Amino acid sequence: MIPGATDPISRDGKLLILAYDHGLEHGPVDFEAVPESMNPEHVFDVATHDAVTALAVGKGVAEAHYPDYEDEVNLLAKLNGTSNLWMGEYDSAVNWTVDYAKELGADAIGFTLYGGSNHEVEMAEEFRDVQEAARDEDMGVVMWSYPRGQGVKNDTKPGTISYAARLGLELGADVAKIKYPGDADAMAHACEAAASTDVVMSGGSKASDEEFLSTVKEAMDAGAKGLAVGRNVFQRENPEALLDGLEKVIFEETSVEEALAAVEDRGTQATLD
Ligand code: FBP
């Protein structure tokens, strides 16, 4: 990590990245819960919430929609990604270059690395090119560090998640986005393993407000610098309410109870409106 690299996508050194690359990674099925989330404009609007420090999207969505939001939203260009329509060892296509992301107004770049895949070597070499190009442009680098594939038996085992966090440091990411390893001690170990690379927790499938905010709180207390979340925000009818709660826990370091009260307040307000 180089000093200041995450400044354009963080607030007080903390990050809340809204991820919206699911249309590519999972397909439109992820938008069924809240049909308006199929339209990128809906999610760009959500990303204007004060709590969101960057929106992570792929090339096509950025090209079509970022020009309308460049004054209000920080862009994290997710450079590689692939559908789940094919079968085989984990891999991901590099769909756009750092230069093109910069041209579209990106503030930082994101890249998935599947450590443990039979394609890890090629992916790490692709990451090298992207990371060095990002350094030339003074852009921060966020690694989606997801150990997966033939070499990995359990991708949320504490030792595996700590290794994922460490890969972020070793390969030159400013931020390593990792899955929550199940408990606070394991998360603290992963944050230690990442050393000077910031760690953010990956959101996962939709959970209740209380469950999700409690896990985020645990991760923050264990040393995480924030969150990169998709479904837990855009699969909610009132995503702004949960973002109010996340803002409390992440940036104001409040208790979960206080964060839940903020979620409820916004819900009540929506009912009155
Ligand atoms: P979620 O918060 O919805 O889990 O999003 C985080 C993310 O990394 C997305 O950027 C990506 O599309 C998705 O998870 C990948 O999920 P999976 O674990 O199925 O590969």
Tab-separated table of C-alpha atoms and ligand atoms in Angstrom:
chain	number	residue	atom	x	y	z
A	1	MET	CA	0.000	0.000	0.000
A	2	ILE	CA	1.262	3.472	-0.774
A	3	PRO	CA	0.286	6.432	1.423
A	4	GLY	CA	-2.805	8.263	0.265
A	5	ALA	CA	-3.708	5.683	-2.396
A	6	THR	CA	-7.201	5.147	-1.007
A	7	ASP	CA	-7.943	8.809	-0.224
A	8	PRO	CA	-10.292	9.298	-3.236
A	9	ILE	CA	-12.396	6.271	-2.226
A	10	SER	CA	-12.365	6.590	1.554
A	11	ARG	CA	-13.564	8.894	4.299
A	12	ASP	CA	-11.409	9.346	7.401
A	13	GLY	CA	-9.446	6.296	6.230
A	14	LYS	CA	-12.519	4.083	6.140
A	15	LEU	CA	-14.308	2.587	3.162
A	16	LEU	CA	-17.839	1.648	2.282
A	17	ILE	CA	-17.716	0.287	-1.243
A	18	LEU	CA	-21.050	-0.454	-2.866
A	19	ALA	CA	-20.461	-3.383	-5.245
A	20	TYR	CA	-22.689	-3.726	-8.284
A	21	ASP	CA	-20.964	-6.176	-10.607
A	22	HIS	CA	-23.488	-8.898	-9.844
A	23	GLY	CA	-25.215	-8.698	-13.239
A	24	LEU	CA	-21.995	-10.114	-14.675
A	25	GLU	CA	-20.926	-12.391	-11.814
A	26	HIS	CA	-24.317	-13.905	-10.932
A	27	GLY	CA	-26.734	-12.673	-13.601
A	28	PRO	CA	-30.077	-10.846	-13.314
A	29	VAL	CA	-31.266	-13.351	-10.695
A	30	ASP	CA	-29.673	-11.113	-8.022
A	31	PHE	CA	-32.080	-8.309	-8.975
A	32	GLU	CA	-35.272	-10.326	-8.571
A	33	ALA	CA	-35.735	-9.431	-4.881
A	34	VAL	CA	-35.978	-5.711	-5.741
A	35	PRO	CA	-36.748	-5.383	-9.457
A	36	GLU	CA	-35.713	-1.710	-9.616
A	37	SER	CA	-32.146	-2.836	-8.869
A	38	MET	CA	-32.000	-4.223	-12.418
A	39	ASN	CA	-31.690	-0.604	-13.551
A	40	PRO	CA	-28.169	0.700	-12.823
A	41	GLU	CA	-29.582	4.201	-12.299
A	42	HIS	CA	-31.365	2.985	-9.168
A	43	VAL	CA	-28.076	1.746	-7.695
A	44	PHE	CA	-26.162	4.863	-8.770
A	45	ASP	CA	-28.832	6.869	-6.921
A	46	VAL	CA	-28.304	4.695	-3.832
A	47	ALA	CA	-24.547	5.275	-4.160
A	48	THR	CA	-25.070	9.018	-3.680
A	49	HIS	CA	-25.789	8.268	0.010
A	50	ASP	CA	-23.137	9.979	2.185
A	51	ALA	CA	-21.995	6.666	3.630
A	52	VAL	CA	-20.911	5.250	0.270
A	53	THR	CA	-17.280	6.075	-0.490
A	54	ALA	CA	-17.157	4.354	-3.917
A	55	LEU	CA	-19.295	2.365	-6.325
A	56	ALA	CA	-17.691	-0.708	-7.950
A	57	VAL	CA	-19.017	-1.500	-11.421
A	58	GLY	CA	-17.844	-3.109	-14.646
A	59	LYS	CA	-17.054	-1.376	-17.914
A	60	GLY	CA	-20.427	-1.350	-19.621
A	61	VAL	CA	-22.294	0.004	-16.603
A	62	ALA	CA	-19.618	2.660	-16.048
A	63	GLU	CA	-19.650	3.738	-19.708
A	64	ALA	CA	-23.411	4.043	-19.852
A	65	HIS	CA	-24.151	5.600	-16.467
A	66	TYR	CA	-21.119	7.153	-14.787
A	67	PRO	CA	-21.165	10.352	-16.857
A	68	ASP	CA	-24.457	11.280	-15.153
A	69	TYR	CA	-23.086	10.669	-11.652
A	70	GLU	CA	-19.419	11.676	-11.805
A	71	ASP	CA	-19.954	14.672	-9.532
A	72	GLU	CA	-21.714	12.662	-6.863
A	73	VAL	CA	-20.193	9.175	-6.902
A	74	ASN	CA	-16.595	7.908	-6.722
A	75	LEU	CA	-15.940	5.220	-9.304
A	76	LEU	CA	-14.131	1.990	-8.511
A	77	ALA	CA	-13.530	0.341	-11.868
A	78	LYS	CA	-13.868	-3.431	-11.501
A	79	LEU	CA	-11.504	-4.451	-14.262
A	80	ASN	CA	-12.011	-8.198	-14.382
A	81	GLY	CA	-15.129	-10.291	-14.041
A	82	THR	CA	-16.904	-13.199	-15.620
A	83	SER	CA	-20.292	-14.867	-15.723
A	84	ASN	CA	-21.194	-18.058	-13.896
A	85	LEU	CA	-22.628	-19.580	-17.073
A	86	TRP	CA	-19.563	-21.696	-17.770
A	87	MET	CA	-17.937	-24.494	-15.780
A	88	GLY	CA	-14.299	-25.055	-15.002
A	89	GLU	CA	-11.466	-23.907	-12.809
A	90	TYR	CA	-11.931	-20.376	-11.362
A	91	ASP	CA	-10.726	-17.610	-13.641
A	92	SER	CA	-11.832	-14.112	-14.608
A	93	ALA	CA	-11.544	-12.099	-17.818
A	94	VAL	CA	-9.862	-8.688	-17.827
A	95	ASN	CA	-12.520	-6.605	-19.545
A	96	TRP	CA	-10.992	-3.124	-19.549
A	97	THR	CA	-7.682	-1.416	-19.059
A	98	VAL	CA	-6.527	1.011	-16.377
A	99	ASP	CA	-6.117	3.665	-19.090
A	100	TYR	CA	-9.693	3.305	-20.218
A	101	ALA	CA	-10.973	3.288	-16.625
A	102	LYS	CA	-9.055	6.510	-16.006
A	103	GLU	CA	-10.574	8.019	-19.148
A	104	LEU	CA	-14.049	7.201	-17.840
A	105	GLY	CA	-13.242	9.013	-14.597
A	106	ALA	CA	-12.353	6.110	-12.289
A	107	ASP	CA	-10.819	6.968	-8.912
A	108	ALA	CA	-9.471	3.481	-8.215
A	109	ILE	CA	-9.460	0.013	-9.718
A	110	GLY	CA	-10.709	-3.352	-8.491
A	111	PHE	CA	-9.474	-6.790	-9.478
A	112	THR	CA	-10.445	-10.325	-8.433
A	113	LEU	CA	-7.680	-12.800	-7.647
A	114	TYR	CA	-8.621	-16.439	-7.155
A	115	GLY	CA	-5.637	-17.659	-5.123
A	116	GLY	CA	-5.542	-21.448	-5.222
A	117	SER	CA	-7.077	-21.717	-8.662
A	118	ASN	CA	-5.109	-23.506	-11.348
A	119	HIS	CA	-5.187	-20.093	-13.068
A	120	GLU	CA	-3.639	-18.253	-10.120
A	121	VAL	CA	-0.313	-17.704	-11.871
A	122	GLU	CA	-1.891	-16.055	-14.933
A	123	MET	CA	-4.239	-14.025	-12.759
A	124	ALA	CA	-1.353	-12.785	-10.620
A	125	GLU	CA	0.508	-11.761	-13.781
A	126	GLU	CA	-2.548	-9.891	-15.020
A	127	PHE	CA	-2.793	-8.245	-11.611
A	128	ARG	CA	0.860	-7.159	-11.864
A	129	ASP	CA	0.162	-5.298	-15.129
A	130	VAL	CA	-2.950	-3.659	-13.723
A	131	GLN	CA	-1.358	-2.746	-10.378
A	132	GLU	CA	1.652	-1.116	-12.037
A	133	ALA	CA	-0.530	0.764	-14.517
A	134	ALA	CA	-2.676	1.992	-11.604
A	135	ARG	CA	0.452	3.212	-9.789
A	136	ASP	CA	1.391	5.225	-12.901
A	137	GLU	CA	-1.991	6.937	-12.667
A	138	ASP	CA	-1.952	7.365	-8.860
A	139	MET	CA	-5.024	5.179	-8.577
A	140	GLY	CA	-5.753	2.973	-5.587
A	141	VAL	CA	-5.984	-0.797	-6.032
A	142	VAL	CA	-8.605	-2.992	-4.378
A	143	MET	CA	-8.142	-6.753	-4.592
A	144	TRP	CA	-11.184	-9.010	-4.341
A	145	SER	CA	-9.064	-11.742	-2.720
A	146	TYR	CA	-11.093	-14.912	-2.999
A	147	PRO	CA	-9.151	-18.177	-2.624
A	148	ARG	CA	-11.035	-20.714	-4.701
A	149	GLY	CA	-10.450	-23.654	-6.969
A	150	GLN	CA	-8.796	-27.027	-6.940
A	151	GLY	CA	-6.219	-26.019	-4.320
A	152	VAL	CA	-8.794	-24.745	-1.830
A	153	LYS	CA	-10.977	-27.082	0.216
A	154	ASN	CA	-12.723	-24.489	2.383
A	155	ASP	CA	-12.725	-20.892	1.234
A	156	THR	CA	-13.824	-19.341	4.541
A	157	LYS	CA	-11.474	-21.258	6.834
A	158	PRO	CA	-9.553	-18.760	9.055
A	159	GLY	CA	-6.125	-19.757	7.731
A	160	THR	CA	-7.329	-19.420	4.142
A	161	ILE	CA	-8.840	-15.978	4.760
A	162	SER	CA	-5.655	-14.764	6.478
A	163	TYR	CA	-3.713	-16.010	3.455
A	164	ALA	CA	-6.143	-14.126	1.172
A	165	ALA	CA	-5.532	-10.931	3.152
A	166	ARG	CA	-1.769	-11.454	2.973
A	167	LEU	CA	-1.900	-11.946	-0.806
A	168	GLY	CA	-3.245	-8.404	-0.994
A	169	LEU	CA	-0.129	-7.070	0.755
A	170	GLU	CA	2.340	-9.289	-1.076
A	171	LEU	CA	1.015	-8.427	-4.527
A	172	GLY	CA	0.670	-4.700	-3.893
A	173	ALA	CA	-3.025	-4.046	-3.264
A	174	ASP	CA	-4.005	-1.045	-1.159
A	175	VAL	CA	-7.155	-2.827	0.000
A	176	ALA	CA	-7.893	-6.548	0.308
A	177	LYS	CA	-11.555	-7.456	0.209
A	178	ILE	CA	-12.027	-10.730	2.054
A	179	LYS	CA	-14.892	-12.927	3.197
A	180	TYR	CA	-15.671	-12.831	6.911
A	181	PRO	CA	-13.923	-15.885	8.427
A	182	GLY	CA	-16.667	-16.547	10.975
A	183	ASP	CA	-15.414	-14.927	14.168
A	184	ALA	CA	-13.683	-11.827	15.470
A	185	ASP	CA	-10.379	-13.518	16.387
A	186	ALA	CA	-9.995	-14.951	12.896
A	187	MET	CA	-10.822	-11.564	11.386
A	188	ALA	CA	-8.257	-9.877	13.634
A	189	HIS	CA	-5.639	-12.398	12.483
A	190	ALA	CA	-6.503	-11.698	8.841
A	191	CYS	CA	-6.145	-7.939	9.418
A	192	GLU	CA	-2.761	-8.529	11.048
A	193	ALA	CA	-1.711	-10.697	8.129
A	194	ALA	CA	-2.574	-7.894	5.708
A	195	ALA	CA	-0.317	-5.527	7.697
A	196	SER	CA	-0.217	-2.173	5.857
A	197	THR	CA	-2.861	-3.248	3.330
A	198	ASP	CA	-6.343	-2.225	4.444
A	199	VAL	CA	-8.896	-4.984	4.862
A	200	VAL	CA	-12.571	-4.648	3.992
A	201	MET	CA	-15.182	-7.280	4.663
A	202	SER	CA	-17.136	-8.692	1.741
A	203	GLY	CA	-20.901	-8.462	2.203
A	204	GLY	CA	-22.276	-11.891	1.254
A	205	SER	CA	-25.867	-12.953	0.747
A	206	LYS	CA	-28.684	-10.973	2.334
A	207	ALA	CA	-29.014	-11.164	6.116
A	208	SER	CA	-31.294	-9.410	8.624
A	209	ASP	CA	-30.412	-5.829	9.618
A	210	GLU	CA	-29.314	-6.938	13.063
A	211	GLU	CA	-27.250	-9.887	11.864
A	212	PHE	CA	-25.526	-7.879	9.159
A	213	LEU	CA	-24.756	-4.817	11.287
A	214	SER	CA	-23.449	-7.075	14.087
A	215	THR	CA	-21.052	-8.829	11.706
A	216	VAL	CA	-19.859	-5.512	10.292
A	217	LYS	CA	-19.328	-4.196	13.831
A	218	GLU	CA	-17.315	-7.324	14.739
A	219	ALA	CA	-15.191	-6.930	11.622
A	220	MET	CA	-14.532	-3.239	12.339
A	221	ASP	CA	-13.624	-3.936	15.963
A	222	ALA	CA	-11.256	-6.648	14.706
A	223	GLY	CA	-9.329	-4.140	12.585
A	224	ALA	CA	-11.174	-3.972	9.256
A	225	LYS	CA	-11.256	-0.559	7.577
A	226	GLY	CA	-14.728	-1.011	6.185
A	227	LEU	CA	-16.978	-2.980	3.943
A	228	ALA	CA	-17.581	-3.801	0.305
A	229	VAL	CA	-21.217	-4.765	0.000
A	230	GLY	CA	-23.697	-5.475	-2.756
A	231	ARG	CA	-26.711	-7.683	-2.105
A	232	ASN	CA	-27.199	-6.596	1.509
A	233	VAL	CA	-27.832	-3.090	0.193
A	234	PHE	CA	-29.476	-3.334	-3.216
A	235	GLN	CA	-31.660	-6.318	-2.298
A	236	ARG	CA	-33.418	-4.143	0.302
A	237	GLU	CA	-36.576	-2.180	-0.421
A	238	ASN	CA	-35.118	0.720	1.550
A	239	PRO	CA	-31.348	0.533	0.989
A	240	GLU	CA	-30.826	4.032	2.412
A	241	ALA	CA	-32.047	2.857	5.824
A	242	LEU	CA	-29.382	0.164	6.066
A	243	LEU	CA	-26.782	2.643	4.785
A	244	ASP	CA	-27.753	4.984	7.644
A	245	GLY	CA	-27.009	2.117	10.033
A	246	LEU	CA	-23.738	1.215	8.301
A	247	GLU	CA	-22.663	4.845	8.471
A	248	LYS	CA	-23.112	4.744	12.240
A	249	VAL	CA	-21.179	1.523	12.754
A	250	ILE	CA	-18.367	2.214	10.275
A	251	PHE	CA	-17.746	5.951	10.457
A	252	GLU	CA	-19.173	6.930	13.839
A	253	GLU	CA	-18.124	3.696	15.580
A	254	THR	CA	-21.456	3.410	17.394
A	255	SER	CA	-23.017	0.321	18.934
A	256	VAL	CA	-25.184	-2.000	16.853
A	257	GLU	CA	-28.223	-0.834	18.870
A	258	GLU	CA	-27.614	2.776	17.871
A	259	ALA	CA	-27.149	1.759	14.254
A	260	LEU	CA	-30.392	-0.246	14.331
A	261	ALA	CA	-32.204	2.790	15.723
A	262	ALA	CA	-30.959	4.823	12.734
A	263	VAL	CA	-32.236	2.133	10.351
A	264	GLU	CA	-35.608	2.198	12.077
A	265	ASP	CA	-35.806	6.005	12.006
A	266	ARG	CA	-35.357	6.060	8.250
A	267	GLY	CA	-37.954	3.256	7.911
A	268	THR	CA	-40.457	5.241	9.958
A	269	GLN	CA	-39.727	8.350	7.910
A	270	ALA	CA	-40.382	6.404	4.678
A	271	THR	CA	-43.749	5.214	6.045
A	272	LEU	CA	-44.749	8.792	6.997
A	273	ASP	CA	-43.758	10.055	3.541
B	1	FBP	P1	-21.997	-9.115	-2.071
B	1	FBP	O1	-21.931	-8.119	-0.953
B	1	FBP	O2	-23.336	-9.134	-2.718
B	1	FBP	O3	-21.519	-10.472	-1.609
B	1	FBP	O4	-20.992	-8.575	-3.180
B	1	FBP	C1	-19.600	-8.669	-3.056
B	1	FBP	C2	-19.041	-9.404	-4.252
B	1	FBP	O5	-17.643	-9.556	-4.165
B	1	FBP	C3	-19.397	-8.754	-5.580
B	1	FBP	O6	-18.500	-7.749	-5.944
B	1	FBP	C4	-19.380	-9.931	-6.487
B	1	FBP	O7	-20.230	-9.780	-7.601
B	1	FBP	C5	-19.902	-11.028	-5.628
B	1	FBP	O8	-19.603	-10.693	-4.302
B	1	FBP	C6	-19.254	-12.333	-5.945
B	1	FBP	O9	-19.917	-13.286	-5.164
B	1	FBP	P2	-19.508	-14.788	-5.151
B	1	FBP	O10	-19.084	-15.061	-3.759
B	1	FBP	O11	-20.725	-15.533	-5.525
B	1	FBP	O12	-18.398	-14.962	-6.157
